[in-house]
Amino acid sequence: MNNVKLKMKNFAKISALLAVLSVSSFSQEQPPAPSSPRTVKIPAVQEKTLPNNLKVAVVTRKNVPLVTVELLIKSGANLENAREAGLADMTASLLTKGTKTRSATEIAEEMEFLGGSISAGAGWNLSQVVVSVMPDKLDKAMAIMSDVVLNPAFDQKEIDLLKSQTLDNLSFSLKQPGFLASYVASKYSFDEHPAGGTVDSINAITQQQIVGFHGNEYSPGNAVLIFTGDITALKANALAQKFFAGWKDSLATVRGVGLVQNEVSNAVVKRILVVDLPNAGQASVNYTKNLPNINRERVDYYFPASVMNSVLGGGYSSRLNQEIRIKRGLSYGAGSSFAWRMAKSNFSTRTQTKNESAGEVAELVAKEIERLGSGDVPAIELTPRKSVLTGDFGRDLETTGGLAGQVAELYLFNLSLAELNSYMANVNSVTSMQIKNFASANLKGGDIIIVGDSKMFMDDLKKRFPKTNIKVVESDELDISKDDLKK
């Protein structure tokens, strides 16, 4: 009898627990509403210019016992011509591969001994060298940093090794649909060249060109030395003076950028390019649009564009991912982004799918872009998408490297340093109407670029885009140095 009562008592407890779990599980199905927008307060950027015209910027943050130093060079792949593609990145990458007094191995071992890191590279707009280290090791780390910037050896053996590694990586990447689509878009849609170079350009780059690029572009008047973290402005300026005062400034080159008339089109998709990659496991589907005059300096463009991008393809809950992955299961993910330039920007969406569904995905992308320019974004959708941007920004500022990157962007694009503290307010002030107007005015007339096994999707693609001309290029015949993209 007692056993029966005990079992009934335990059963009642379990039933009650299951009921609680059931209610808890149900309540978790309804995500909590976003909290009110937060603000961020970053200490003022303290700025000083050395006699050789090197600008020094310092943001003191005592909460992390680390210092990041970034040397920003305001020159990157934008200063190459297509025949030299990859020159800026190769020049930057070689800085840490040996100086007149240190070998590549010695540089790596010395930084490791200090418990720090050093890296160098280049993108489209810039070149940079970045050091992160504990404050008490900063003096020694700065000695290494200044050595790689001011005294690079550019040894032919290191050049040959870097070329070989770059070509190996490029050979592999050009067989990947996603990479190949971006590679082609640089020429076809954006009228640029790949910042990482082409097979022909990498092979052709000489030691003389590397030395020349370094001599012309690595100049204190073309640079900003940024300190972030546990360091005072007094200490940072003393280090800058100690290690970079002897850097000779060259004559500044004035580089003008002309304005281009933005093309107006009623159709979202103006052209379709298919790069046939036989036996590709998947197809890469991309929408690409060159946006003349929509540049980072224009706050009236930048913030509506950024929020619009967050709505369209800026994360798991964005429209593209909802439509393509979550609702239809056609991809593991879909997104979009802006690549900002000095006088324009490049907009693109990206996703990979089965070859058979490439046409369907292309149509879905076009419809979502069309919907942005013709309908409103409800507050229940817009508020969380803004929170994604402000949350990411806030997390960036929590690290010395992220903070240095944000400061570098402001200097690169000649923006007010006050934007560090106004970013969140600017994002939260964007309206649904601004998004609609931006998309309607700027996202029409773009290109669909599909890289994949064309025999598996071409018929369906033609049915879905019957009025759009479709250009097909075989992957083994591709040559982006040619206007028709063919060898």
Coordinates of C-alpha atoms in Angstrom, one line a residue, residues 11-480:
F11 CA 3.8 10.4 -10.6
A12 CA 2.2 13.6 -9.5
K13 CA 5.5 15.3 -9.1
I14 CA 6.6 14.2 -12.6
S15 CA 3.3 15.3 -14.1
A16 CA 3.7 18.7 -12.5
L17 CA 7.2 19.1 -13.7
L18 CA 6.2 18.1 -17.2
A19 CA 3.5 20.7 -17.1
V20 CA 5.9 23.4 -16.1
L21 CA 8.4 22.4 -18.8
S22 CA 5.6 22.4 -21.4
V23 CA 4.6 25.9 -20.5
S24 CA 8.2 27.0 -20.4
S25 CA 8.8 25.4 -23.9
F26 CA 5.7 27.1 -25.3
S27 CA 6.7 30.5 -23.9
Q28 CA 10.2 30.1 -25.5
E29 CA 8.6 29.8 -28.9
Q30 CA 7.7 33.4 -28.7
P31 CA 11.0 35.4 -28.8
P32 CA 11.2 38.4 -26.4
A33 CA 10.7 41.8 -27.9
P34 CA 13.9 43.7 -28.6
S35 CA 14.9 46.0 -25.8
S36 CA 15.2 49.7 -26.2
P37 CA 18.2 50.9 -28.3
R38 CA 21.4 51.2 -26.3
T39 CA 24.0 53.9 -26.7
V40 CA 27.7 53.7 -26.6
K41 CA 30.2 56.2 -25.3
I42 CA 33.8 56.0 -26.7
P43 CA 36.5 58.2 -25.3
A44 CA 37.5 61.0 -27.7
V45 CA 40.2 60.3 -30.3
Q46 CA 43.3 62.2 -29.3
E47 CA 45.2 63.2 -32.4
K48 CA 48.6 64.6 -33.1
T49 CA 50.6 65.1 -36.3
L50 CA 54.4 64.5 -36.3
P51 CA 56.8 66.9 -38.1
N52 CA 57.0 64.3 -41.0
N53 CA 53.2 64.5 -41.4
L54 CA 52.4 61.1 -39.8
K55 CA 49.1 61.4 -38.1
V56 CA 48.9 59.7 -34.7
A57 CA 45.4 58.8 -33.2
V58 CA 44.9 57.4 -29.7
V59 CA 41.8 56.0 -28.0
T60 CA 42.5 55.0 -24.4
R61 CA 40.5 52.0 -23.1
K62 CA 41.7 50.7 -19.7
N63 CA 39.2 47.9 -19.4
V64 CA 41.3 45.5 -21.5
P65 CA 45.0 45.0 -20.6
L66 CA 46.0 45.0 -24.3
V67 CA 47.2 47.5 -26.9
T68 CA 46.5 47.3 -30.6
V69 CA 48.5 49.5 -33.0
E70 CA 47.4 49.8 -36.6
L71 CA 49.4 51.6 -39.3
L72 CA 46.9 52.6 -41.9
I73 CA 48.2 53.3 -45.4
K74 CA 45.6 55.0 -47.6
S75 CA 46.5 53.0 -50.7
G76 CA 45.5 49.5 -51.8
A77 CA 44.4 47.6 -54.9
N78 CA 42.7 50.8 -56.1
L79 CA 46.2 52.1 -57.0
E80 CA 47.0 49.1 -59.2
N81 CA 46.1 48.7 -62.8
A82 CA 44.6 45.3 -64.0
R83 CA 48.0 44.0 -65.2
E84 CA 49.4 44.5 -61.7
A85 CA 46.5 43.0 -59.8
G86 CA 47.6 41.7 -56.4
L87 CA 50.6 44.1 -56.2
A88 CA 49.3 46.0 -53.1
D89 CA 48.5 42.8 -51.2
M90 CA 51.8 41.1 -52.2
T91 CA 53.8 44.2 -51.1
A92 CA 52.0 44.3 -47.7
S93 CA 52.3 40.6 -47.1
L94 CA 56.0 40.7 -47.7
L95 CA 56.6 43.3 -45.0
T96 CA 56.7 40.6 -42.3
K97 CA 58.7 38.2 -44.5
G98 CA 62.1 39.8 -43.7
T99 CA 63.8 43.1 -43.2
K100 CA 67.4 44.3 -43.6
T101 CA 68.1 43.1 -40.0
R102 CA 65.5 40.4 -39.3
S103 CA 64.5 37.2 -41.2
A104 CA 60.8 36.1 -41.5
T105 CA 61.5 33.5 -38.9
E106 CA 63.1 36.0 -36.5
I107 CA 60.1 38.4 -36.8
A108 CA 57.7 35.6 -36.0
E109 CA 59.8 34.2 -33.1
E110 CA 60.3 37.7 -31.6
M111 CA 56.6 38.5 -31.7
E112 CA 55.8 35.1 -30.2
F113 CA 58.3 35.7 -27.4
L114 CA 56.5 38.9 -26.6
G115 CA 53.2 37.1 -26.5
G116 CA 51.9 39.3 -29.3
S117 CA 50.9 39.2 -32.9
I118 CA 51.8 41.0 -36.1
S119 CA 50.0 40.9 -39.4
A120 CA 50.1 42.8 -42.7
G121 CA 47.9 42.9 -45.8
A122 CA 46.0 45.0 -48.2
G123 CA 42.4 45.4 -49.5
W124 CA 40.9 47.5 -52.2
N125 CA 41.1 50.8 -50.3
L126 CA 44.0 50.4 -48.0
S127 CA 47.1 48.6 -46.8
Q128 CA 47.8 48.0 -43.1
V129 CA 50.2 46.6 -40.5
V130 CA 48.6 45.6 -37.2
V131 CA 50.3 44.7 -33.9
S132 CA 48.6 43.5 -30.7
V133 CA 50.6 43.1 -27.5
M134 CA 50.5 43.6 -23.7
P135 CA 51.3 47.2 -22.7
D136 CA 54.6 46.3 -21.0
K137 CA 55.8 44.7 -24.2
L138 CA 54.7 47.5 -26.5
D139 CA 58.1 49.2 -26.8
K140 CA 59.8 46.0 -28.2
A141 CA 56.8 45.3 -30.5
M142 CA 56.9 48.8 -31.9
A143 CA 60.6 48.3 -32.8
I144 CA 59.6 45.3 -34.9
M145 CA 56.7 47.1 -36.4
S146 CA 58.7 50.1 -37.5
D147 CA 61.4 47.7 -38.9
V148 CA 59.0 45.9 -41.2
V149 CA 57.4 49.1 -42.4
L150 CA 60.6 51.1 -42.9
N151 CA 63.2 48.5 -43.8
P152 CA 61.6 45.6 -45.7
A153 CA 64.0 43.4 -47.6
F154 CA 61.7 42.2 -50.3
D155 CA 64.1 39.3 -50.9
Q156 CA 63.6 37.5 -54.2
K157 CA 63.3 34.1 -52.5
E158 CA 60.5 35.3 -50.3
I159 CA 58.8 36.9 -53.4
D160 CA 59.0 33.6 -55.3
L161 CA 57.7 31.7 -52.3
L162 CA 54.7 34.0 -51.8
K163 CA 54.0 33.9 -55.5
S164 CA 53.9 30.1 -55.4
Q165 CA 51.6 30.0 -52.4
T166 CA 49.3 32.6 -53.9
L167 CA 49.1 30.8 -57.2
D168 CA 48.4 27.5 -55.5
N169 CA 45.5 29.1 -53.5
L170 CA 44.2 30.8 -56.6
S171 CA 44.3 27.6 -58.6
F172 CA 42.2 25.9 -56.0
S173 CA 39.8 28.8 -55.4
L174 CA 39.0 29.2 -59.1
K175 CA 37.4 25.8 -59.0
Q176 CA 35.0 26.9 -56.3
P177 CA 31.7 28.4 -57.6
G178 CA 31.4 31.1 -54.8
F179 CA 34.9 32.4 -55.3
L180 CA 34.7 32.3 -59.1
A181 CA 31.5 34.3 -59.1
S182 CA 33.1 37.1 -57.0
Y183 CA 36.2 36.9 -59.2
V184 CA 34.2 37.4 -62.4
A185 CA 31.9 40.1 -60.8
S186 CA 35.0 42.3 -60.1
K187 CA 35.3 42.8 -63.9
Y188 CA 31.8 42.1 -65.3
S189 CA 29.8 44.2 -62.8
F190 CA 32.1 46.4 -60.9
D191 CA 34.7 47.4 -63.6
E192 CA 37.6 46.5 -61.2
H193 CA 40.0 43.7 -60.9
P194 CA 40.5 41.1 -58.2
A195 CA 42.4 42.6 -55.3
G196 CA 44.1 39.2 -54.8
G197 CA 45.3 39.1 -58.4
T198 CA 45.0 36.8 -61.3
V199 CA 47.2 34.0 -62.5
D200 CA 48.8 36.2 -65.2
S201 CA 49.2 39.3 -63.0
I202 CA 50.8 37.3 -60.1
N203 CA 53.2 35.6 -62.4
A204 CA 54.2 39.0 -63.9
I205 CA 54.8 41.0 -60.7
T206 CA 58.5 41.9 -60.3
Q207 CA 60.6 42.8 -57.3
Q208 CA 61.0 46.2 -58.9
Q209 CA 57.3 46.8 -58.9
I210 CA 57.0 45.8 -55.3
V211 CA 59.8 48.1 -54.2
G212 CA 58.2 50.9 -56.3
F213 CA 54.8 50.5 -54.8
H214 CA 56.3 50.5 -51.3
G215 CA 58.3 53.6 -52.0
N216 CA 55.5 55.5 -53.6
E217 CA 52.6 54.6 -51.3
Y218 CA 54.2 53.9 -47.9
S219 CA 54.7 57.5 -46.8
P220 CA 53.9 59.2 -43.4
G221 CA 51.8 61.8 -45.2
N222 CA 49.7 58.9 -46.6
A223 CA 49.4 57.1 -43.2
V224 CA 47.7 57.1 -39.8
L225 CA 49.2 55.4 -36.8
I226 CA 46.3 54.3 -34.5
F227 CA 46.7 53.2 -30.9
T228 CA 43.8 51.6 -29.0
G229 CA 43.6 50.0 -25.6
D230 CA 45.5 50.4 -22.3
I231 CA 47.8 53.3 -23.3
T232 CA 47.8 57.1 -22.8
A233 CA 48.2 59.6 -25.6
L234 CA 51.4 60.8 -24.0
K235 CA 52.9 57.3 -24.1
A236 CA 51.6 56.6 -27.6
N237 CA 52.9 59.9 -29.1
A238 CA 56.3 59.2 -27.5
L239 CA 56.5 55.8 -29.1
A240 CA 55.4 57.2 -32.5
Q241 CA 58.1 59.8 -32.3
K242 CA 60.7 57.3 -31.2
F243 CA 60.1 54.7 -34.0
F244 CA 58.7 56.7 -36.9
A245 CA 60.1 60.2 -36.7
G246 CA 62.9 59.2 -39.1
W247 CA 60.3 58.1 -41.8
K248 CA 60.8 60.5 -44.7
D249 CA 57.7 61.9 -46.3
S250 CA 57.4 62.0 -50.0
L251 CA 55.4 64.4 -52.1
A252 CA 51.7 63.7 -51.7
T253 CA 50.0 62.5 -54.8
V254 CA 46.6 64.1 -55.4
R255 CA 44.2 61.5 -56.7
G256 CA 40.9 62.9 -57.9
V257 CA 37.7 60.8 -58.3
G258 CA 35.2 61.6 -61.0
L259 CA 31.5 61.4 -60.5
V260 CA 29.7 58.9 -62.7
Q261 CA 26.1 59.1 -63.8
N262 CA 24.1 56.5 -62.0
E263 CA 22.2 54.3 -64.5
V264 CA 18.5 54.1 -64.1
S265 CA 16.6 51.0 -65.0
N266 CA 13.0 49.8 -64.5
A267 CA 14.0 46.1 -64.3
V268 CA 15.8 44.7 -61.3
V269 CA 17.8 42.3 -63.5
K270 CA 19.5 43.9 -66.6
R271 CA 21.9 41.1 -67.5
I272 CA 22.5 37.5 -66.7
L273 CA 26.0 35.9 -66.9
V274 CA 26.4 32.1 -66.5
V275 CA 29.9 30.7 -66.0
D276 CA 29.6 27.0 -66.9
L277 CA 31.6 24.9 -64.4
P278 CA 31.0 21.3 -65.5
N279 CA 30.5 18.8 -62.6
A280 CA 30.3 21.5 -60.0
G281 CA 28.7 20.1 -56.9
Q282 CA 26.6 23.3 -56.4
A283 CA 25.8 26.5 -58.2
S284 CA 26.7 30.0 -56.8
V285 CA 23.9 32.5 -57.4
N286 CA 24.7 36.2 -57.0
Y287 CA 23.1 39.6 -57.7
T288 CA 25.7 42.3 -58.3
K289 CA 25.2 46.0 -58.8
N290 CA 27.7 48.8 -59.2
L291 CA 26.5 52.0 -57.4
P292 CA 28.3 55.1 -58.8
N293 CA 28.5 58.0 -56.4
I294 CA 27.0 56.0 -53.5
N295 CA 30.1 56.2 -51.3
R296 CA 31.0 55.9 -47.6
E297 CA 31.3 59.6 -47.1
R298 CA 27.6 60.2 -47.8
V299 CA 25.9 59.7 -44.4
D300 CA 22.5 60.2 -46.1
Y301 CA 23.3 57.1 -48.2
Y302 CA 25.4 55.0 -45.9
F303 CA 23.0 54.5 -43.0
P304 CA 19.9 53.8 -45.1
A305 CA 22.0 51.4 -47.2
S306 CA 23.3 49.6 -44.2
V307 CA 19.9 49.1 -42.6
M308 CA 18.4 48.1 -45.9
N309 CA 21.2 45.5 -46.3
S310 CA 20.5 44.2 -42.8
V311 CA 16.9 43.7 -43.7
L312 CA 17.7 42.0 -47.0
G313 CA 20.7 39.8 -46.3
G314 CA 22.3 40.8 -43.0
G315 CA 21.9 37.7 -40.9
Y316 CA 19.9 34.6 -40.2
S317 CA 16.5 36.4 -39.9
S318 CA 17.1 38.5 -43.0
R319 CA 14.6 38.2 -45.9
L320 CA 16.9 36.3 -48.3
N321 CA 17.8 33.7 -45.7
Q322 CA 14.2 33.4 -44.7
E323 CA 13.0 32.9 -48.2
I324 CA 15.8 30.7 -49.6
R325 CA 16.9 28.7 -46.6
I326 CA 14.2 28.6 -43.9
K327 CA 11.1 28.5 -46.0
R328 CA 12.3 26.4 -49.0
G329 CA 15.5 24.7 -47.8
L330 CA 17.3 25.6 -51.0
S331 CA 20.6 26.7 -49.4
Y332 CA 22.5 26.6 -46.1
G333 CA 22.5 30.4 -46.1
A334 CA 22.0 33.6 -48.2
G335 CA 23.3 37.1 -47.5
S336 CA 24.1 40.5 -49.0
S337 CA 26.7 43.2 -48.5
F338 CA 28.1 46.5 -49.6
A339 CA 31.8 47.0 -50.5
W340 CA 32.5 50.7 -50.0
R341 CA 34.9 52.6 -52.2
M342 CA 36.1 56.2 -52.2
A343 CA 33.7 57.3 -54.9
K344 CA 31.2 54.5 -55.2
S345 CA 30.1 51.2 -53.7
N346 CA 29.6 47.6 -54.9
F347 CA 26.5 45.8 -53.8
S348 CA 26.1 42.0 -54.0
T349 CA 24.0 39.1 -52.7
R350 CA 25.3 35.6 -52.5
T351 CA 24.1 32.1 -51.9
Q352 CA 24.9 28.5 -53.1
T353 CA 22.3 25.9 -54.0
K354 CA 21.8 22.7 -55.9
N355 CA 22.4 23.2 -59.6
E356 CA 18.9 22.2 -60.4
S357 CA 17.5 25.1 -58.3
A358 CA 19.8 27.9 -59.5
G359 CA 17.1 29.5 -61.6
E360 CA 14.5 29.4 -58.8
V361 CA 17.0 31.0 -56.4
A362 CA 17.9 33.7 -58.9
E363 CA 14.2 34.5 -59.3
L364 CA 13.7 34.6 -55.5
V365 CA 16.6 37.1 -55.1
A366 CA 15.2 39.3 -57.8
K367 CA 11.8 39.3 -56.2
E368 CA 13.1 40.2 -52.8
I369 CA 15.1 43.2 -54.2
E370 CA 12.0 44.3 -56.0
R371 CA 10.0 44.0 -52.8
L372 CA 12.4 46.3 -51.0
G373 CA 11.8 49.1 -53.5
S374 CA 8.0 48.7 -53.6
G375 CA 6.9 48.0 -50.1
D376 CA 7.4 49.1 -46.5
V377 CA 9.4 47.4 -43.9
P378 CA 7.2 47.0 -40.8
A379 CA 8.5 48.1 -37.4
I380 CA 8.3 44.5 -36.1
E381 CA 10.9 43.6 -38.7
L382 CA 12.9 46.8 -38.9
T383 CA 13.6 47.2 -35.2
P384 CA 15.4 43.8 -34.8
R385 CA 17.4 44.4 -38.0
K386 CA 18.7 47.7 -36.6
S387 CA 19.6 45.9 -33.4
V388 CA 21.7 43.5 -35.4
L389 CA 23.8 46.4 -36.7
T390 CA 24.1 48.3 -33.4
G391 CA 24.9 45.0 -31.6
D392 CA 27.6 44.1 -34.0
F393 CA 29.1 47.6 -33.8
G394 CA 29.0 47.5 -30.0
R395 CA 30.8 44.1 -29.9
D396 CA 33.5 45.5 -32.3
L397 CA 34.2 48.3 -29.9
E398 CA 34.8 45.9 -27.0
T399 CA 38.1 44.7 -28.5
T400 CA 41.1 46.8 -29.2
G401 CA 41.4 45.4 -32.7
G402 CA 37.8 46.1 -33.5
L403 CA 38.1 49.6 -32.1
A404 CA 41.3 50.3 -34.2
G405 CA 39.5 49.0 -37.3
Q406 CA 36.5 51.4 -36.7
V407 CA 38.8 54.4 -36.2
A408 CA 40.9 53.4 -39.3
E409 CA 37.7 53.4 -41.4
L410 CA 36.8 56.9 -40.3
Y411 CA 40.3 58.2 -41.3
L412 CA 40.4 56.3 -44.5
F413 CA 37.1 57.8 -45.8
N414 CA 37.8 61.3 -44.3
L415 CA 34.8 61.0 -41.9
S416 CA 34.2 62.8 -38.7
L417 CA 35.6 61.0 -35.7
A418 CA 32.4 61.9 -33.9
E419 CA 30.7 59.1 -35.9
L420 CA 32.0 56.6 -33.3
N421 CA 29.5 58.0 -30.8
S422 CA 26.7 58.9 -33.3
Y423 CA 26.7 55.5 -35.2
M424 CA 23.9 53.9 -33.1
A425 CA 21.7 57.0 -33.3
N426 CA 22.2 57.3 -37.0
V427 CA 21.2 53.6 -37.5
N428 CA 18.1 53.9 -35.3
S429 CA 17.0 57.1 -37.1
V430 CA 16.6 55.3 -40.5
T431 CA 13.0 55.0 -41.6
S432 CA 11.1 52.5 -43.7
M433 CA 10.6 55.2 -46.4
Q434 CA 14.3 55.8 -46.6
I435 CA 15.0 52.1 -47.2
K436 CA 12.2 52.0 -49.9
N437 CA 13.5 55.1 -51.6
F438 CA 17.1 53.9 -51.6
A439 CA 16.3 50.4 -53.0
S440 CA 14.0 51.8 -55.6
A441 CA 16.5 54.4 -56.8
N442 CA 19.7 52.3 -56.7
L443 CA 19.2 48.6 -56.8
K444 CA 17.6 48.2 -60.2
G445 CA 19.5 47.3 -63.4
G446 CA 22.0 44.9 -61.8
D447 CA 23.4 41.5 -62.9
I448 CA 22.7 38.0 -62.0
I449 CA 25.9 35.9 -62.1
I450 CA 25.5 32.1 -61.8
V451 CA 28.5 29.7 -61.6
G452 CA 27.7 26.1 -61.8
D453 CA 26.9 23.1 -64.1
S454 CA 24.7 25.0 -66.6
K455 CA 23.2 22.0 -68.3
M456 CA 21.3 21.3 -65.0
F457 CA 19.6 24.7 -64.8
M458 CA 19.8 26.6 -68.1
D459 CA 16.3 25.6 -69.4
D460 CA 14.7 26.6 -66.2
L461 CA 16.6 29.8 -66.0
K462 CA 15.4 30.8 -69.5
K463 CA 11.8 30.2 -68.5
R464 CA 12.1 32.3 -65.4
F465 CA 13.8 35.2 -67.2
P466 CA 12.4 35.1 -70.8
K467 CA 13.1 38.7 -71.6
T468 CA 16.7 38.8 -70.3
N469 CA 19.7 38.1 -72.4
I470 CA 21.8 35.3 -70.9
K471 CA 25.5 35.2 -71.7
V472 CA 27.3 31.9 -71.2
V473 CA 31.1 31.6 -70.7
E474 CA 32.8 28.2 -70.3
S475 CA 35.0 28.2 -67.2
D476 CA 38.1 26.9 -69.0
E477 CA 37.7 29.7 -71.6
L478 CA 37.3 32.5 -68.9
D479 CA 39.7 35.5 -69.1
I480 CA 38.6 38.5 -67.1

